[in-house]
Coordinates of C-alpha atoms in Angstrom, one line a residue:
S1321 CA 8.0 112.3 34.4
Y1322 CA 10.7 111.1 32.0
F1323 CA 14.4 111.1 32.8
D1324 CA 17.3 110.4 30.5
H1325 CA 19.5 107.6 32.0
R1326 CA 22.6 109.1 30.4
V1327 CA 21.9 112.5 32.1
L1328 CA 21.3 110.8 35.4
K1329 CA 24.5 108.9 35.0
R1330 CA 26.5 112.1 34.2
F1331 CA 25.2 114.0 37.2
N1332 CA 25.5 111.0 39.4
I1333 CA 21.9 111.0 40.4
S1334 CA 20.5 107.7 41.8
E1335 CA 17.3 106.3 40.4
K1336 CA 16.0 106.0 44.0
L1337 CA 15.9 109.7 44.4
L1338 CA 13.5 110.2 41.5
P1339 CA 9.8 110.7 42.1
E1340 CA 7.6 107.7 42.2
G1341 CA 6.2 106.8 38.8
S1342 CA 9.2 108.2 36.9
V1343 CA 10.2 106.6 33.6
I1344 CA 13.8 106.3 32.7
I1345 CA 14.6 106.3 29.0
N1346 CA 17.7 105.3 27.1
K1347 CA 18.5 102.8 29.8
P1348 CA 21.0 100.1 28.5
H1349 CA 20.0 96.5 28.7
T1350 CA 21.8 94.3 31.2
V1351 CA 22.4 90.6 31.4
L1352 CA 20.9 90.4 34.8
R1353 CA 17.7 91.8 33.5
Y1354 CA 17.3 89.1 31.0
L1355 CA 18.9 86.3 33.1
K1356 CA 15.5 84.9 34.1
Y1357 CA 14.5 84.7 30.5
I1358 CA 17.8 83.0 29.7
F1359 CA 17.1 80.5 32.4
L1360 CA 13.6 80.0 31.2
L1361 CA 14.9 79.5 27.7
I1362 CA 17.5 77.0 28.9
A1363 CA 14.8 75.3 30.9
L1364 CA 12.6 75.1 27.9
I1365 CA 15.4 73.8 25.8
G1366 CA 16.3 71.2 28.4
L1367 CA 12.6 70.2 28.6
L1368 CA 12.5 70.0 24.9
L1369 CA 15.6 67.8 24.8
L1370 CA 14.2 65.6 27.6
I1371 CA 11.0 65.2 25.5
I1372 CA 13.1 64.5 22.4
M1373 CA 15.2 61.9 24.4
L1374 CA 12.1 60.3 25.8
L1375 CA 10.5 60.2 22.4
Y1376 CA 13.7 58.8 20.9
R1377 CA 13.9 56.3 23.7
N1378 CA 10.2 55.3 23.1
V1379 CA 10.8 55.1 19.4
S1380 CA 13.9 53.0 19.9
R1381 CA 12.0 50.7 22.3
R1382 CA 9.2 50.5 19.8
K1383 CA 11.5 49.8 17.0
K1384 CA 13.2 47.0 19.1
A1385 CA 9.8 45.7 20.1
E1386 CA 8.7 45.7 16.4
D1387 CA 12.0 44.0 15.4
L1388 CA 11.5 41.4 18.2
L1389 CA 7.9 41.0 17.1
R1390 CA 8.8 40.6 13.5
L1391 CA 11.5 38.0 14.5
K1392 CA 9.0 36.1 16.6
L1393 CA 6.5 36.2 13.7
D1394 CA 9.2 34.9 11.3
E1395 CA 10.0 32.1 13.8
I1396 CA 6.3 31.3 14.2
G1397 CA 6.0 31.3 10.4
E1398 CA 8.9 28.9 10.0
K1399 CA 7.4 26.7 12.7
N1400 CA 4.1 26.8 11.0
E1401 CA 5.7 25.8 7.7
K1402 CA 7.6 23.0 9.5
L1403 CA 4.3 21.9 11.1
E1404 CA 2.5 21.9 7.7
L1405 CA 5.3 19.8 6.3
A1406 CA 5.2 17.5 9.2
H1407 CA 1.4 17.3 8.9
T1408 CA 1.7 16.5 5.2
R1409 CA 4.3 13.9 6.0
V1410 CA 2.0 12.4 8.6
N1411 CA -0.9 12.3 6.1
E1412 CA 1.4 10.6 3.6
M1413 CA 2.6 8.1 6.2
N1414 CA -1.0 7.5 7.1
A1415 CA -1.9 6.9 3.5
E1416 CA 1.1 4.5 3.2
L1417 CA 0.1 2.7 6.4
E1418 CA -3.5 2.4 5.0
E1419 CA -2.1 0.9 1.8
I1420 CA 0.2 -1.5 3.8
N1421 CA -2.8 -2.4 6.0
E1422 CA -4.9 -3.1 2.9
Y1423 CA -2.0 -5.1 1.4
L1424 CA -1.6 -7.1 4.7
S1425 CA -5.3 -7.7 4.9
K1426 CA -5.4 -8.8 1.3
T1427 CA -2.4 -11.0 1.9
N1428 CA -3.9 -12.4 5.0
D1429 CA -7.1 -13.2 3.2
E1430 CA -5.0 -14.9 0.4
L1431 CA -3.1 -16.9 3.0
I1432 CA -6.3 -17.9 4.6
Q1433 CA -7.7 -19.0 1.2
A1434 CA -4.4 -20.7 0.4
R1435 CA -4.5 -22.5 3.7
K1436 CA -8.1 -23.7 3.1
K1437 CA -7.1 -24.8 -0.4
S1438 CA -4.1 -26.6 1.0
E1439 CA -6.1 -28.3 3.7
E1440 CA -8.7 -29.2 1.1
S1441 CA -6.0 -30.4 -1.3
D1442 CA -4.5 -32.5 1.6
R1443 CA -7.9 -33.9 2.3
L1444 CA -8.5 -34.7 -1.3
K1445 CA -5.0 -36.3 -1.6
S1446 CA -5.7 -38.4 1.4
A1447 CA -9.0 -39.5 0.0
F1448 CA -7.4 -40.1 -3.3
L1449 CA -4.6 -42.2 -1.8
A1450 CA -7.1 -44.2 0.2
N1451 CA -9.2 -44.8 -2.8
M1452 CA -6.2 -45.7 -5.0
S1453 CA -5.0 -48.1 -2.3
H1454 CA -8.3 -49.8 -2.5
E1455 CA -8.4 -49.6 -6.3
I1456 CA -4.9 -51.1 -6.5
R1457 CA -5.5 -53.8 -3.9
T1458 CA -8.6 -55.0 -5.7
P1459 CA -7.0 -56.1 -9.1
L1460 CA -3.8 -57.0 -7.3
N1461 CA -5.6 -59.5 -5.0
A1462 CA -7.4 -61.0 -8.0
I1463 CA -4.1 -61.4 -9.9
L1464 CA -2.4 -63.0 -6.8
G1465 CA -5.4 -65.2 -6.0
F1466 CA -6.0 -66.5 -9.5
S1467 CA -2.3 -66.9 -10.1
S1468 CA -2.0 -69.2 -7.1
L1469 CA -5.0 -71.2 -8.5
L1470 CA -3.2 -71.9 -11.8
S1471 CA -0.8 -74.2 -10.0
D1472 CA -3.6 -76.7 -9.3
A1473 CA -3.0 -79.7 -11.6
S1474 CA -6.6 -80.9 -11.5
M1475 CA -7.9 -77.6 -13.0
T1476 CA -9.7 -78.0 -16.3
A1477 CA -8.6 -76.2 -19.5
E1478 CA -11.7 -74.0 -19.5
D1479 CA -11.1 -72.9 -15.8
R1480 CA -7.5 -72.2 -16.6
E1481 CA -8.4 -70.1 -19.6
E1482 CA -11.0 -68.2 -17.5
Y1483 CA -8.4 -67.6 -14.8
F1484 CA -5.9 -66.4 -17.4
R1485 CA -8.6 -64.0 -18.8
I1486 CA -9.3 -62.6 -15.3
I1487 CA -5.6 -62.2 -14.5
T1488 CA -5.1 -60.4 -17.8
S1489 CA -8.1 -58.1 -17.3
N1490 CA -7.1 -57.2 -13.7
S1491 CA -3.5 -56.7 -15.0
D1492 CA -4.8 -54.2 -17.6
L1493 CA -6.9 -52.5 -14.8
L1494 CA -3.8 -52.3 -12.5
L1495 CA -1.7 -50.7 -15.3
H1496 CA -4.6 -48.3 -16.1
I1497 CA -4.8 -47.2 -12.4
I1498 CA -1.0 -46.8 -12.2
D1499 CA -1.1 -44.7 -15.4
D1500 CA -3.8 -42.5 -13.9
I1501 CA -1.7 -42.0 -10.7
L1502 CA 1.3 -41.1 -12.8
D1503 CA -0.8 -38.7 -14.9
L1504 CA -2.1 -37.0 -11.8
S1505 CA 1.4 -36.6 -10.4
K1506 CA 2.5 -35.0 -13.7
I1507 CA -0.5 -32.7 -13.8
E1508 CA 0.2 -31.4 -10.2
S1509 CA 3.9 -30.9 -11.0
G1510 CA 3.2 -29.2 -14.4
Q1511 CA 5.0 -31.9 -16.3
L1512 CA 2.1 -33.4 -18.3
K1513 CA 2.8 -32.8 -22.0
I1514 CA 0.2 -32.7 -24.7
F1515 CA 1.1 -33.9 -28.1
T1516 CA -1.3 -32.5 -30.8
E1517 CA -2.0 -34.3 -34.1
S1518 CA -4.8 -34.8 -36.4
F1519 CA -6.7 -38.2 -36.0
S1520 CA -10.0 -39.8 -36.8
V1521 CA -12.5 -39.6 -34.0
N1522 CA -14.6 -42.5 -35.5
D1523 CA -11.7 -44.9 -35.7
L1524 CA -10.6 -44.1 -32.1
L1525 CA -14.2 -44.6 -30.7
A1526 CA -14.5 -47.9 -32.6
E1527 CA -11.2 -49.1 -31.1
L1528 CA -12.5 -48.1 -27.6
V1529 CA -15.9 -49.8 -28.1
N1530 CA -14.1 -53.0 -29.3
S1531 CA -12.1 -53.1 -26.1
F1532 CA -15.4 -53.3 -24.1
K1533 CA -16.9 -56.1 -26.3
P1534 CA -18.0 -59.3 -24.5
G1535 CA -15.0 -61.4 -23.4
K1536 CA -12.9 -58.3 -22.8
G1537 CA -14.9 -56.7 -20.1
D1538 CA -18.2 -57.2 -18.2
E1539 CA -20.2 -59.6 -20.3
S1540 CA -23.4 -58.4 -18.8
V1541 CA -23.0 -54.9 -20.4
D1542 CA -23.4 -54.4 -24.1
V1543 CA -21.4 -51.4 -25.5
S1544 CA -22.2 -50.3 -28.9
L1545 CA -21.3 -47.4 -31.2
S1546 CA -23.7 -45.6 -33.5
I1547 CA -22.3 -43.1 -36.1
P1548 CA -24.7 -41.1 -38.3
D1549 CA -24.1 -41.4 -42.1
D1550 CA -23.3 -37.7 -42.4
K1551 CA -20.7 -38.1 -39.6
S1552 CA -18.8 -41.0 -41.2
E1553 CA -15.5 -39.1 -41.0
I1554 CA -14.7 -36.6 -38.2
M1555 CA -11.1 -35.4 -37.8
L1556 CA -9.9 -33.8 -34.6
N1557 CA -6.7 -31.9 -33.9
S1558 CA -5.8 -32.9 -30.4
D1559 CA -3.8 -35.5 -28.4
P1560 CA -5.2 -38.9 -29.5
M1561 CA -3.8 -40.8 -26.5
R1562 CA -5.4 -38.3 -23.9
F1563 CA -8.6 -38.3 -25.9
K1564 CA -8.7 -42.1 -25.7
Q1565 CA -7.8 -42.0 -22.1
I1566 CA -10.6 -39.6 -21.1
F1567 CA -13.3 -41.6 -23.0
S1568 CA -11.9 -44.9 -21.8
N1569 CA -12.4 -43.6 -18.2
L1570 CA -15.9 -42.4 -19.0
L1571 CA -16.8 -45.8 -20.5
S1572 CA -15.1 -47.7 -17.6
N1573 CA -17.2 -45.6 -15.0
A1574 CA -20.3 -46.2 -17.1
V1575 CA -19.7 -50.0 -17.1

């Protein structure tokens, strides 16, 4: 059965008095009827807000984590760049140290060679001085010995002349040795000067040979000069004094 709510309201009939299964039409909506739906809607809205807040919180945390991760990555990148620069600098320093070690090794080898040369030079100088001492002593003893013999009044004129010849020869030899010592000293100090001029080689060699003729050297040795006809005039541009000195030493050694 259907009953109009307004009619029931006008006649003051309670809905409880109606038969079971009755349907009331035109019944106004009430707040209480929809209150549960309102609460459900509020709950849904609250749940949705909570979800949104949780999502926002997660997004915010994720953003902070990403920012922090990005910052850490930037720091790691900067540290990597610094490490690469430091590694490059270390490689450069290693290369410089290798160059320094090579230089020190080379310098050490040069010092060792210089020390050996110095020791060899000292040894040669000592041997040279010992030899020169002997070379000087030999003509000097002859000069002093034969000079003392000249004071003998009973000496014959021939002996006196022979003694004079021996003294003169040894004096020339002594001067020659002293000149060699002075020249060696000049060579070592870099003060030896060469005076270049044009001179005749033939004339100079003839002069040298003449100085080794009998009566001016060892009479048991015959020194001669042979010049081919096509070499009658040979000119040389050099230091004639040093040239003569070299060949004089060679001839003296040969005699």
